[in-house]
XYZ file of C-alpha atoms in Angstrom:
566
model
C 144.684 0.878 80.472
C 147.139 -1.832 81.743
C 148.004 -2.397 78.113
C 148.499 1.369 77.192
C 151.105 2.265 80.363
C 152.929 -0.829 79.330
C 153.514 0.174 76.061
C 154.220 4.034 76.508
C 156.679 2.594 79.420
C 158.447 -0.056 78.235
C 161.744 1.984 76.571
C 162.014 2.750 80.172
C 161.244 -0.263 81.812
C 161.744 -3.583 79.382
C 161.606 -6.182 82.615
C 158.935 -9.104 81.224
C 156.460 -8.422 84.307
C 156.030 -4.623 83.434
C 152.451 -5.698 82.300
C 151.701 -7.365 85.420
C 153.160 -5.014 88.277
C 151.264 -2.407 86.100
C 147.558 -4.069 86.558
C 148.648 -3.989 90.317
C 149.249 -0.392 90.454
C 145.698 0.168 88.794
C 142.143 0.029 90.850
C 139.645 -2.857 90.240
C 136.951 -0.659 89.505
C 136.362 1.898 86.780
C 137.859 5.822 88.356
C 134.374 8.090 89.494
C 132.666 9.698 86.494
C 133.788 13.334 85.853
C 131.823 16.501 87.384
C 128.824 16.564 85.742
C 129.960 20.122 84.072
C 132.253 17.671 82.313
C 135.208 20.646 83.124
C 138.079 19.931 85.006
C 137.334 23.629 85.993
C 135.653 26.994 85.155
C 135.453 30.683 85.927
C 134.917 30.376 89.559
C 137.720 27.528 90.071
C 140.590 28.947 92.264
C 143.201 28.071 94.659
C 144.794 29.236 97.581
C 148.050 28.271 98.367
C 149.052 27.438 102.133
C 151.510 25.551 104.003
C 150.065 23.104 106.594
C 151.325 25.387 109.920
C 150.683 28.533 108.063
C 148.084 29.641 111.227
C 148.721 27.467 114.430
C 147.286 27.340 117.864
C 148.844 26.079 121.112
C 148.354 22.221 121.218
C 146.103 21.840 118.143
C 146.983 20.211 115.268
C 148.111 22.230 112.118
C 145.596 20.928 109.617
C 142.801 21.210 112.307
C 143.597 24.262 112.679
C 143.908 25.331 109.220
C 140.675 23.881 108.622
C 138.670 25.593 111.543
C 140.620 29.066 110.305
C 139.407 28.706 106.474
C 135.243 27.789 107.216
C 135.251 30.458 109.894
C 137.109 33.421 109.298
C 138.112 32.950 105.538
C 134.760 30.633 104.369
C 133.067 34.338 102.695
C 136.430 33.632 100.177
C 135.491 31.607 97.493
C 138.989 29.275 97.015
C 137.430 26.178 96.025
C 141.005 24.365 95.388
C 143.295 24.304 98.492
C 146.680 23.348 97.578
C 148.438 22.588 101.150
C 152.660 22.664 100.442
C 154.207 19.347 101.473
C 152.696 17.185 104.551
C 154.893 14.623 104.576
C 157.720 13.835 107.308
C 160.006 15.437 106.149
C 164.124 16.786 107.294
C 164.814 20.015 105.995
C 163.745 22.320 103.213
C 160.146 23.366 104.584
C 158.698 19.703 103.131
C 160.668 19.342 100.015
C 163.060 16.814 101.384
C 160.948 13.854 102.236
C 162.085 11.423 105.230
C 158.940 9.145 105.147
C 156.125 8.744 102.423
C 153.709 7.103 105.183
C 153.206 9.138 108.135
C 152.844 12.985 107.851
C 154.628 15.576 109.853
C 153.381 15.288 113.609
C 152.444 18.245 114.421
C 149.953 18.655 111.348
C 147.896 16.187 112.313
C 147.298 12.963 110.466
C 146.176 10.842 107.099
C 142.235 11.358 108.829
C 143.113 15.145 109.228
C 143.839 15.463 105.520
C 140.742 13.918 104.816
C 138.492 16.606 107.638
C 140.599 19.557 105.501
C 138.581 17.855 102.432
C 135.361 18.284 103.144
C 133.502 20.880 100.650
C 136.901 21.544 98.792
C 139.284 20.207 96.284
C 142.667 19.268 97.701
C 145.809 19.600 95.771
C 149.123 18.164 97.295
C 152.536 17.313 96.011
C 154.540 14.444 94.802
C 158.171 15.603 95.144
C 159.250 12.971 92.798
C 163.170 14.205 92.129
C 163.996 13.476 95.164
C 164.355 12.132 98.854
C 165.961 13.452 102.185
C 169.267 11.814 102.839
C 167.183 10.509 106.038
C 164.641 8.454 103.908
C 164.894 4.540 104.298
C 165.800 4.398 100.701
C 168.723 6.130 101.558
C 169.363 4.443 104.817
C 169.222 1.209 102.534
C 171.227 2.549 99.968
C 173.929 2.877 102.572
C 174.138 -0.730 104.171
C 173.510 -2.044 100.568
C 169.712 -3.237 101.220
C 166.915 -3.622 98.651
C 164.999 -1.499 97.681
C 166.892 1.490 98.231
C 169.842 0.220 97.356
C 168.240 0.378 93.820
C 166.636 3.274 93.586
C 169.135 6.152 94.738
C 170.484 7.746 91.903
C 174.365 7.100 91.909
C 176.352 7.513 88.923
C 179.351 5.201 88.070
C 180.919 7.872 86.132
C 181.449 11.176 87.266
C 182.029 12.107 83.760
C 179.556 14.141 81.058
C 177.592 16.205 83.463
C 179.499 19.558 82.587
C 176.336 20.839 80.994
C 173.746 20.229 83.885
C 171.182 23.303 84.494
C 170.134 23.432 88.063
C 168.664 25.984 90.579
C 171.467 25.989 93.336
C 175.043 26.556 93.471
C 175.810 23.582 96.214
C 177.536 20.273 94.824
C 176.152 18.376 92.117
C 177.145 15.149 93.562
C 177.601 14.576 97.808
C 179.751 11.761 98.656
C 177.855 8.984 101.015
C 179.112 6.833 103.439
C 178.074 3.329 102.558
C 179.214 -0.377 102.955
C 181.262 -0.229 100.051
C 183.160 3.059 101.584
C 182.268 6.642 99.861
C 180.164 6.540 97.091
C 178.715 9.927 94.921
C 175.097 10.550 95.028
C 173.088 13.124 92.920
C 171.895 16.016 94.874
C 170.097 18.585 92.465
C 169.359 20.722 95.218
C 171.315 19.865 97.933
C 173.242 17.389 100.129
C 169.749 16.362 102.160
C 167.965 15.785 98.764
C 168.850 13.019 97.007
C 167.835 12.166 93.538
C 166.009 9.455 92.707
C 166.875 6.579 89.887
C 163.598 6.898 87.921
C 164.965 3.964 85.495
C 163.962 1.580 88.290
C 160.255 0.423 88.182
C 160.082 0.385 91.915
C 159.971 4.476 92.196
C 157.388 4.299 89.462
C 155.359 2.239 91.860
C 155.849 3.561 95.228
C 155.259 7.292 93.713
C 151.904 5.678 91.761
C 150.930 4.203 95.193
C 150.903 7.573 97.463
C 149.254 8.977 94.507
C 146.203 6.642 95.216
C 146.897 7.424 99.181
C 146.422 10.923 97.960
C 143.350 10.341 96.264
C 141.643 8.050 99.282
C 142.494 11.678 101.369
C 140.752 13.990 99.218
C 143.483 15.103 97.083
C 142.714 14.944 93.292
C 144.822 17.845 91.781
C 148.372 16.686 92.023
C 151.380 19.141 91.441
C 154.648 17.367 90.461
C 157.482 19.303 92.380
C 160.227 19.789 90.120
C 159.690 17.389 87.339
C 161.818 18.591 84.909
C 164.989 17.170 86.536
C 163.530 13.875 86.791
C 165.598 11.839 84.183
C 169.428 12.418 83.365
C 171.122 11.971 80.245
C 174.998 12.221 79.891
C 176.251 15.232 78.263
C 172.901 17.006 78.068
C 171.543 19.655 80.503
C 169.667 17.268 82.305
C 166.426 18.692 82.082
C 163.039 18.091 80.232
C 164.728 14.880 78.825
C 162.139 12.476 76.645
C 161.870 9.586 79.343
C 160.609 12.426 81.819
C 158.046 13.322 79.271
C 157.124 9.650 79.217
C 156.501 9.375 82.548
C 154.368 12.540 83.035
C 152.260 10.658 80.706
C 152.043 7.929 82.646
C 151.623 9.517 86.338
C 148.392 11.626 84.160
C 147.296 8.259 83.468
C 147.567 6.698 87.026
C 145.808 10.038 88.328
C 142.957 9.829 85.479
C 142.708 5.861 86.865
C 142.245 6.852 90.311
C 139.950 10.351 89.966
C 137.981 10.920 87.111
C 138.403 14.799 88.370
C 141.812 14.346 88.682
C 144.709 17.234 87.307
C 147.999 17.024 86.924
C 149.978 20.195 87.404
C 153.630 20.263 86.359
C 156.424 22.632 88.215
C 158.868 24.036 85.847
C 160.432 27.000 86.908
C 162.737 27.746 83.670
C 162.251 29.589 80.508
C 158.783 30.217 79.314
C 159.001 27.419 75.721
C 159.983 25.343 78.012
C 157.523 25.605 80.563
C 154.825 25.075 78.093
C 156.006 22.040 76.324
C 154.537 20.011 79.290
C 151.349 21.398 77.598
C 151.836 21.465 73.962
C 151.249 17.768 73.224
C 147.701 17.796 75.097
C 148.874 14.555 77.007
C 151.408 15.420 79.506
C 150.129 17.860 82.088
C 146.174 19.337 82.355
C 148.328 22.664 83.845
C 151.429 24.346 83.821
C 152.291 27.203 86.258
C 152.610 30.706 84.509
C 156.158 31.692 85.822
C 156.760 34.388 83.572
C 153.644 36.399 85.248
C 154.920 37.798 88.504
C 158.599 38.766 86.903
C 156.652 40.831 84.517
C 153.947 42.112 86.917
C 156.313 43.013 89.572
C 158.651 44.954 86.907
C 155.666 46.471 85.249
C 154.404 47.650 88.672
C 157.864 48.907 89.772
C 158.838 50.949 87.149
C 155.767 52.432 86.624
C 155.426 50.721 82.948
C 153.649 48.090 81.573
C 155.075 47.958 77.953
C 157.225 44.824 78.772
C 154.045 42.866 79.895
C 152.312 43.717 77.249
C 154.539 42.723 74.589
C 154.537 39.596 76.076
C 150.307 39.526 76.658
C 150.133 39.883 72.766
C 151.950 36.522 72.652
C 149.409 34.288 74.452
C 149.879 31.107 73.915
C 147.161 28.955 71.952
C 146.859 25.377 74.203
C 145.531 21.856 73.439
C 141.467 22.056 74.663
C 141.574 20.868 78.120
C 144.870 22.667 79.232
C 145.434 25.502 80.537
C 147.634 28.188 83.042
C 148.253 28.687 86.786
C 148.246 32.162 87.532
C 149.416 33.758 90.359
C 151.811 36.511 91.561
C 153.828 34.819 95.039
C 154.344 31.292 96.292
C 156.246 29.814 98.997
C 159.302 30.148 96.271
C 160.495 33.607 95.311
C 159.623 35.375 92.037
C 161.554 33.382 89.728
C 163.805 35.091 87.423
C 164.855 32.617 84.501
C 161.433 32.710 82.887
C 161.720 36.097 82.689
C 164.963 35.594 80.078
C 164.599 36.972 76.839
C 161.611 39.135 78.006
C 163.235 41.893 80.395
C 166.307 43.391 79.670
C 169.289 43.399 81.450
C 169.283 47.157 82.651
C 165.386 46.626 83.394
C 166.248 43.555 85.379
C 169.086 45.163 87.383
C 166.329 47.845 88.135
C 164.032 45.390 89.363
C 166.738 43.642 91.602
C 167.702 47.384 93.291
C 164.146 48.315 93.835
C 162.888 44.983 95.329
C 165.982 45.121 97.262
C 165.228 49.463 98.575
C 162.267 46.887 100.236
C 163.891 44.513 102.044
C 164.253 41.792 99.426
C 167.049 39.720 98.713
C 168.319 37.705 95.234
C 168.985 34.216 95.194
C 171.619 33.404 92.397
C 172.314 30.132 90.758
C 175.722 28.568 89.409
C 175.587 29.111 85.527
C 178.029 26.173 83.520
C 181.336 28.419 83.430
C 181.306 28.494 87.071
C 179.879 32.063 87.207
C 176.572 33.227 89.390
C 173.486 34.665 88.150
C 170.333 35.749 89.478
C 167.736 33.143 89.817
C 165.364 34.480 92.488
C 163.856 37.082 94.054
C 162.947 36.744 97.909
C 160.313 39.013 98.811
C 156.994 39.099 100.435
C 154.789 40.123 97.797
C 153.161 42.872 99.685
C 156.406 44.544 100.747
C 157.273 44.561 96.814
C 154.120 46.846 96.517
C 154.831 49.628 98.542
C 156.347 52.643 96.762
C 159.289 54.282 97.585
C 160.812 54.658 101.210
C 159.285 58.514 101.965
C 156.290 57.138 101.721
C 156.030 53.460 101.730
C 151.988 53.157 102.508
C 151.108 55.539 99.634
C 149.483 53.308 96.824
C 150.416 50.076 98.514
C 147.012 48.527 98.479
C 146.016 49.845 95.274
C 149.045 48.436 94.024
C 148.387 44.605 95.180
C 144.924 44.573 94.129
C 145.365 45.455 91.155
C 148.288 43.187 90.699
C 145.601 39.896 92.160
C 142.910 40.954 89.934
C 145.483 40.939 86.791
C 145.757 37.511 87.889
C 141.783 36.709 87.552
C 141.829 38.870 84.198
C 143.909 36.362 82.046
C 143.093 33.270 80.481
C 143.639 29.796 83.198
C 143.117 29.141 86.672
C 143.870 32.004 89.407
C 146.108 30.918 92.692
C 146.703 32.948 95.815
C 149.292 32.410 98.019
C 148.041 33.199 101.864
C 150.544 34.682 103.356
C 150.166 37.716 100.696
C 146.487 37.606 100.976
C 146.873 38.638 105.069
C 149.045 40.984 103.545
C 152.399 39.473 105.441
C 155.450 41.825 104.980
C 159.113 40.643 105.242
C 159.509 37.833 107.197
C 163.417 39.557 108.329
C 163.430 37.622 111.759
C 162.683 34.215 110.552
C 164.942 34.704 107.967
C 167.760 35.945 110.411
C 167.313 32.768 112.159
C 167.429 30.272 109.407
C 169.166 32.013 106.607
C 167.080 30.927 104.257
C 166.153 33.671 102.281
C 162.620 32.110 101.003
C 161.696 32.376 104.821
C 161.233 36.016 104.241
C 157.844 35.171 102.288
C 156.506 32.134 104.412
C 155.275 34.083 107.439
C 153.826 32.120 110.445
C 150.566 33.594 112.104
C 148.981 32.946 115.461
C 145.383 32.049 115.003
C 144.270 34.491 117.655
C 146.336 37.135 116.547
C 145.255 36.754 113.054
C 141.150 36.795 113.894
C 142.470 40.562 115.868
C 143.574 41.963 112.757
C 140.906 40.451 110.443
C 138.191 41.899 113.301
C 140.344 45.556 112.497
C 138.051 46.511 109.279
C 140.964 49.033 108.833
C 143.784 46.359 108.387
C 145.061 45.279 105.273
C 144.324 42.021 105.611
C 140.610 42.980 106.402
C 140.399 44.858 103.577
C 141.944 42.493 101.091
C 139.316 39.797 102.326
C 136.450 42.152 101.480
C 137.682 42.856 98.394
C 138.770 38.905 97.276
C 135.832 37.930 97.659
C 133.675 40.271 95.956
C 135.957 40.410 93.222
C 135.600 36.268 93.025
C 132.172 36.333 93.814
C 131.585 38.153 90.088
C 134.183 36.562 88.208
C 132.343 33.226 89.116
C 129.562 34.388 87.558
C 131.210 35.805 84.226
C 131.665 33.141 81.522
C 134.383 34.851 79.964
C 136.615 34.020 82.541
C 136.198 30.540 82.191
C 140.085 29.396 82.191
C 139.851 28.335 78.361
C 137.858 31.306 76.915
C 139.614 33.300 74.166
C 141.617 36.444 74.952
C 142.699 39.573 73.173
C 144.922 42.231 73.747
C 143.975 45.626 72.757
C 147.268 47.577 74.182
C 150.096 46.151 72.375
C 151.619 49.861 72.110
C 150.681 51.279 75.665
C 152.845 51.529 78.649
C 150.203 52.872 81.188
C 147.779 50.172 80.744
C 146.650 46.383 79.843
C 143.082 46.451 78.498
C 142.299 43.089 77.339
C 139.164 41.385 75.363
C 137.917 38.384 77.771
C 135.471 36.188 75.732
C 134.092 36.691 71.894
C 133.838 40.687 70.705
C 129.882 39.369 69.459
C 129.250 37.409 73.014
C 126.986 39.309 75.135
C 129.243 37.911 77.490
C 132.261 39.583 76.335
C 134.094 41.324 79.006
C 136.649 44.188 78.892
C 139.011 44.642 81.335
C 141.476 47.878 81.628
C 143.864 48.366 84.634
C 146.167 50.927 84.969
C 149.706 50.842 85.337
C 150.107 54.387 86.570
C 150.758 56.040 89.696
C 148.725 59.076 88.559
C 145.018 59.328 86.354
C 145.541 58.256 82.837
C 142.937 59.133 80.392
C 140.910 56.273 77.827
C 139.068 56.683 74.925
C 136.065 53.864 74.950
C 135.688 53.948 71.744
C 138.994 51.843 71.142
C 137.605 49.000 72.751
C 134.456 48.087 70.565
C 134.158 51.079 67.468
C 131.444 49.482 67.209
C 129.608 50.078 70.147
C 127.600 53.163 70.828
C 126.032 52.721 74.202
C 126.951 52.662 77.547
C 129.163 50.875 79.620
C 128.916 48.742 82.429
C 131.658 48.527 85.297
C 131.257 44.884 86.613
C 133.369 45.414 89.818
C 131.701 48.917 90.482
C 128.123 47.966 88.933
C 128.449 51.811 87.735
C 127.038 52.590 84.547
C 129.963 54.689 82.277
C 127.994 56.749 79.127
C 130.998 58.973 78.261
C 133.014 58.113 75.641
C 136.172 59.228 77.718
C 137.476 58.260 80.854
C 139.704 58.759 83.366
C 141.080 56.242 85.639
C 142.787 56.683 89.024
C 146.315 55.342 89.801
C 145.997 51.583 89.140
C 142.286 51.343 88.608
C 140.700 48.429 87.335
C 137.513 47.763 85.005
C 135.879 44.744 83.834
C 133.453 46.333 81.270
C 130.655 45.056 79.725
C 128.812 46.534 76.498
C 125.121 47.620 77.665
């Protein structure tokens, strides 16, 4: 393996030793045999998404806490994967500026809490690779001119040739430092307190490869790589998805396959769809790419009452390498990203998306575009404020709405992800946000554990409901192969604008499921016979175990069926 990272790395690193600093980065031993499915994953694989402090408790540690909340009052939820947002000390930006790869943030707990939080699940975590806080020791030794930070802070000698970068924010591309040699320009992608790292130095390689294994001795073993496609810059280019990033995906899938034989590597691309899945295409980059044109679409479809847009885009699916697939979800700790929606909603449709979600109480982010000019990038919003209807009457359909918007999510091909804030159905987060001003604060919604077991105990809540319903809706896609992430799908509305009916599994497999959801705020009428001419029996509802023998039904506003041929 030694052998193999040196040569796919050596246009980036030429230094003689790169063979042996590699064979120290790599265990002694052979990495743990894979599951004995031999899957990475499979119909009942799914993650929930959570920050660390997401439910607290008076002098407790976070991750204790978290961990006491999910195997008591969440455990009947089968989430298998927990992905827990950035642990790390870190100075700003809710994790994503790093101040100190070793120790994690006080207050959550420590390295052995990490490990508790493992028992009888999968851990994913994140290596925030593009960057640093401006309070890291690299930086610190950047400044007095010390080694190794002095080498591995990305500061350009030439200020020239980055007129074409693509980035998320509109702050400075480059933040002058103070340093022993007087003011010097570093590369901040996404701010002054995030510094870019200088990937072209073998040392960042290394210490990235060795938290990895930290990772890995914790429990972690799916690993999510924040950002990556900023990682390497190239003079007048864009800056983004350049070929020595590609390179060194490969190699960080490599180090992970060393240390986990269950390992999965997830990239985080948040830009046009092609792009997005060209850290698939190859079949040796990443095992997963996040599915960011999903909640655009979903939301829009949802919002105006249409689903045409998502289903051109359905009929599309994209065919992937065996052994990679999609992350699927609806809402993150991000907002609903809006530039892997281009090319796929419209302009007016867009601007009709951006007034509704703002009628309740969202905001838009907007990013600096080349010529200077500001476009939308994001949309802040709690994802179960974006599913209540209009402002007479709010509460009508807002449930119906969000299921069916999560079980959309099971429906397609790849793995499902729920973010927990929306599952406890958290609304607009306005007085965080009016203290921080950070307008992704309005969707990452803080909850005192006592307070949250009071509502859960209310079987009338929202939240209580939506834990009823998650997990038996989980419970049976677990058991139906033709969810498993890789089996085929086909879409059987390509025309329709009041609802996605899709073929899950082979049309011969007894298997074979058929799922229609509505798109509608009133009953819309189906002909069954469109879905298998073939077929001349009955029907069976999977999620209502109701037996349908008519050859026409009607479904309720947003009603959902995952049909099976009796």
């Amino acid at each position: 393996m030694s052998q193999k990272l040196s040569r796919l790395l050596h246009s980036i690193y030429p230094q003689p030793d790169l063979l042996a600093r590699l064979r120290q980065l790599l265990p002694q031993e052979a990495p743990p045999s894979q599951s004995t499915t031999g899957q990475r994953w499979d119909q009942s694989t799914a993650i929930l998404i959570t920050y660390a402090d997401t439910v607290t408790a008076p002098e407790e540690p976070a991750l204790a806490v978290l961990h006491r909340f999910l195997s008591q009052d969440y455990g009947t939820v089968p989430l298998p994967i927990l992905h827990v947002l950035p642990f790390l000390r870190s100075f700003s930006d809710r994790g994503f500026a790093v101040c100190d790869h070793t120790r994690l943030e006080p207050h959550f707990g420590d390295w052995h809490h990490l490990r508790e939080l493992a028992h009888g699940r999968r851990l994913m975590a994140d290596l925030v690779v593009n960057h640093v806080s401006a309070s890291h020791p690299w930086v610190q030794q950047f400044r007095r001119g010390l080694e190794p930070g002095s080498s591995m802070v990305l500061a350009p000698a030439d200020l020239q040739g980055w007129d074409h970068v693509v980035r998320p924010r509109s702050s400075v591309l480059f933040t002058l430092m103070d340093t022993h040699q007087g003011l010097r320009p570093v590369w901040t992608t996404f701010g002054p307190d995030q510094v870019d790292l200088d990937w072209g130095r073998l040392e960042v390689l290394e210490s990235f490869a060795q938290l990895m294994r930290a990772y890995v001795d914790h429990g972690v073993d799916w690993v999510r790589l924040d950002a990556v496609g900023f990682l390497w810059k190239d003079p007048d280019t864009t800056c983004l998805h350049r070929p020595k990033t590609r390179i060194l995906v490969q190699a960080l899938r490599l180090l992970l396959e060393q240390y986990t034989g269950n390992g999965v590597l997830l990239t985080e691309t948040n830009v046009p769809e092609e792009e997005n899945l060209s850290y698939l295409r190859s079949g040796d980059q990443a095992h997963i790419a996040y599915n960011f044109p999903l909640p655009p679409l979903l939301l829009e479809a949802i919002l105006s009452n249409s689903c045409d847009l998502i289903n051109r885009w359905l009929v599309r699916w994209p065919r992937l390498p065996q052994g990679s697939t999609m992350l699927n979800f609806t809402a993150s700790h991000d907002g609903v990203g809006l530039r892997p929606a281009e090319g796929l909603i419209s302009p007016e449709r867009l601007h009709n998306l951006l007034m509704r979600c703002e009628e309740r109480g969202g905001l838009v982010s907007h990013r600096t575009e080349a010529d200077g000019s500001l476009s939308p990038y994001e949309l802040n919003i709690a994802w179960w404020s974006a599913m209540a209807g209009p402002a007479t009457t709010p509460r009508r359909l807002q449930l119906e709405r969000f299921l069916a918007s999560q079980l959309l999510v099971m429906a397609l091909p790849g793995v499902p992800a729920f973010y927990l804030p929306t599952l406890l159905a958290a609304g607009n987060d306005h007085p965080t946000y009016c203290k921080t001003g950070c307008r992704r604060d309005l969707n990452r919604t803080r909850f005192d554990l006592q307070a949250l077991r009071r509502d859960l105990e209310d079987t009338d809540s929202p939240a209580a409901v939506i834990r009823i319903l998650m997990a038996h809706v989980l419970g049976i896609r677990a058991r139906l192969s033709a969810f498993h992430p890789e089996a085929p799908m086909a879409l059987l509305s390509p025309e329709r604008n009041d609802m996605v009916i899709l073929q899950r599994g082979h049309r011969d497999d007894p298997g074979a499921v058929w799922v229609v959801q509505s798109f509608r705020e009133e009953a819309v009428e189906l002909n069954l016979s469109l879905l298998a001419p073939q077929h001349n029996g009955c029907w069976r509802d999977r999620l209502s175990q109701r037996t349908i023998d008519s050859r026409r039904l009607a479904l309720s506003p947003y009603e959902v069926l995952w049909l099976q041929a009796v």
